[in-house]
PDB file of C-alpha atoms in Angstrom:
ATOM      1  CA  MET A   1      16.908  -5.544  -3.571  1.00  0.00           C
ATOM      2  CA  ALA A   2      13.333  -6.346  -1.656  1.00  0.00           C
ATOM      3  CA  GLU A   3      10.751  -7.343  -4.398  1.00  0.00           C
ATOM      4  CA  PRO A   4       7.447  -5.639  -4.375  1.00  0.00           C
ATOM      5  CA  LYS A   5       3.760  -7.467  -4.162  1.00  0.00           C
ATOM      6  CA  VAL A   6       2.197  -7.609  -6.871  1.00  0.00           C
ATOM      7  CA  ALA A   7      -1.086  -5.609  -5.479  1.00  0.00           C
ATOM      8  CA  GLU A   8      -3.382  -6.767  -8.925  1.00  0.00           C
ATOM      9  CA  LYS A   9      -2.795  -8.689 -12.304  1.00  0.00           C
ATOM     10  CA  VAL A  10      -4.086  -5.891 -14.011  1.00  0.00           C
ATOM     11  CA  PRO A  11      -3.834  -2.359 -14.873  1.00  0.00           C
ATOM     12  CA  ALA A  12      -5.905   0.844 -12.914  1.00  0.00           C
ATOM     13  CA  VAL A  13      -6.964   2.445 -15.826  1.00  0.00           C
ATOM     14  CA  LEU A  14      -7.545   5.821 -14.682  1.00  0.00           C
ATOM     15  CA  ASN A  15      -8.948   9.451 -15.972  1.00  0.00           C
ATOM     16  CA  LEU A  16      -6.371  11.613 -14.262  1.00  0.00           C
ATOM     17  CA  GLU A  17      -6.798  15.121 -13.829  1.00  0.00           C
ATOM     18  CA  PRO A  18      -3.842  18.303 -13.638  1.00  0.00           C
ATOM     19  CA  GLY A  19      -1.928  17.458 -10.183  1.00  0.00           C
ATOM     20  CA  THR A  20       0.943  16.040  -8.280  1.00  0.00           C
ATOM     21  CA  TYR A  21       0.350  11.795  -7.683  1.00  0.00           C
ATOM     22  CA  TYR A  22       2.456  10.028  -5.736  1.00  0.00           C
ATOM     23  CA  TRP A  23       1.962   5.461  -6.541  1.00  0.00           C
ATOM     24  CA  CYS A  24       2.831   2.753  -4.685  1.00  0.00           C
ATOM     25  CA  ALA A  25       6.194   1.575  -5.592  1.00  0.00           C
ATOM     26  CA  CYS A  26       6.017  -0.946  -2.694  1.00  0.00           C
ATOM     27  CA  GLY A  27       2.629  -2.758  -3.578  1.00  0.00           C
ATOM     28  CA  GLU A  28       1.925  -2.560  -0.014  1.00  0.00           C
ATOM     29  CA  SER A  29      -0.246   0.298   0.259  1.00  0.00           C
ATOM     30  CA  LYS A  30      -4.612  -0.038   0.154  1.00  0.00           C
ATOM     31  CA  ASN A  31      -4.556   2.966  -2.157  1.00  0.00           C
ATOM     32  CA  GLN A  32      -4.092   1.194  -4.757  1.00  0.00           C
ATOM     33  CA  PRO A  33      -2.163   2.393  -7.257  1.00  0.00           C
ATOM     34  CA  PHE A  34      -1.100   5.600  -4.828  1.00  0.00           C
ATOM     35  CA  CYS A  35       0.423   5.085  -2.204  1.00  0.00           C
ATOM     36  CA  ASP A  36      -0.528   5.722   1.614  1.00  0.00           C
ATOM     37  CA  GLY A  37       3.093   5.154   3.191  1.00  0.00           C
ATOM     38  CA  SER A  38       2.978   2.079   3.645  1.00  0.00           C
ATOM     39  CA  HIS A  39       6.394   1.708   2.659  1.00  0.00           C
ATOM     40  CA  ALA A  40       7.128   3.375   5.676  1.00  0.00           C
ATOM     41  CA  GLY A  41      10.622   1.390   7.251  1.00  0.00           C
ATOM     42  CA  SER A  42      11.155  -0.767   3.936  1.00  0.00           C
ATOM     43  CA  GLU A  43      13.647   0.371   0.720  1.00  0.00           C
ATOM     44  CA  PHE A  44      10.769   1.563  -1.567  1.00  0.00           C
ATOM     45  CA  THR A  45       9.940   5.021  -2.025  1.00  0.00           C
ATOM     46  CA  PRO A  46       6.743   5.824  -4.105  1.00  0.00           C
ATOM     47  CA  LEU A  47       7.005   7.827  -7.708  1.00  0.00           C
ATOM     48  CA  GLU A  48       6.103  11.435  -7.993  1.00  0.00           C
ATOM     49  CA  VAL A  49       3.679  11.685 -11.536  1.00  0.00           C
ATOM     50  CA  LYS A  50       3.027  14.904 -12.515  1.00  0.00           C
ATOM     51  CA  VAL A  51      -0.197  15.690 -14.972  1.00  0.00           C
ATOM     52  CA  GLU A  52      -0.048  18.861 -16.386  1.00  0.00           C
ATOM     53  CA  ALA A  53      -3.500  17.865 -17.950  1.00  0.00           C
ATOM     54  CA  PRO A  54      -6.198  15.664 -18.490  1.00  0.00           C
ATOM     55  CA  ARG A  55      -5.782  12.430 -19.501  1.00  0.00           C
ATOM     56  CA  LYS A  56      -6.306   8.859 -19.144  1.00  0.00           C
ATOM     57  CA  ALA A  57      -3.783   6.300 -18.243  1.00  0.00           C
ATOM     58  CA  ALA A  58      -2.917   2.609 -17.789  1.00  0.00           C
ATOM     59  CA  LEU A  59      -1.585   2.110 -14.046  1.00  0.00           C
ATOM     60  CA  CYS A  60       0.740  -0.329 -13.171  1.00  0.00           C
ATOM     61  CA  GLN A  61      -0.384  -2.650  -9.859  1.00  0.00           C
ATOM     62  CA  CYS A  62       1.714  -6.180 -10.564  1.00  0.00           C
ATOM     63  CA  LYS A  63       4.928  -3.260  -9.941  1.00  0.00           C
ATOM     64  CA  HIS A  64       7.151  -4.966 -12.451  1.00  0.00           C
ATOM     65  CA  THR A  65       6.799  -2.015 -14.938  1.00  0.00           C
ATOM     66  CA  ALA A  66       9.996  -1.163 -16.593  1.00  0.00           C
ATOM     67  CA  ASN A  67       8.140   2.082 -17.472  1.00  0.00           C
ATOM     68  CA  SER A  68       6.706   3.018 -13.446  1.00  0.00           C
ATOM     69  CA  PRO A  69       4.145   4.154 -13.337  1.00  0.00           C
ATOM     70  CA  PHE A  70       2.060   3.200 -16.288  1.00  0.00           C
ATOM     71  CA  CYS A  71       1.826  -1.065 -17.628  1.00  0.00           C
ATOM     72  CA  ASP A  72       3.694  -2.182 -20.246  1.00  0.00           C
ATOM     73  CA  GLY A  73       2.091  -5.851 -19.914  1.00  0.00           C
ATOM     74  CA  SER A  74       4.964  -6.773 -17.513  1.00  0.00           C
ATOM     75  CA  HIS A  75       1.955  -8.401 -15.656  1.00  0.00           C
ATOM     76  CA  SER A  76       0.619 -10.687 -18.091  1.00  0.00           C
ATOM     77  CA  LYS A  77       4.604 -12.564 -17.623  1.00  0.00           C
ATOM     78  CA  LEU A  78       3.808 -13.061 -13.511  1.00  0.00           C
TER      79      LEU A  78
END
């Protein structure tokens, strides 16, 4: 399996409104932490994230979290 690109070594802390989001898994998106289609032609696919109520979330940007799409601190070990 290919390794994702580390987009940033800090999470994106965002206030998310209800809706469906697509989290970038490859690290190539120019719209981090969300997918912009840059994974096309690779083995990566974005992760669908459904938000039911407004919430604050720390979304992983290093792409090495074990709790996708949420940050688990893995960036501190890179």
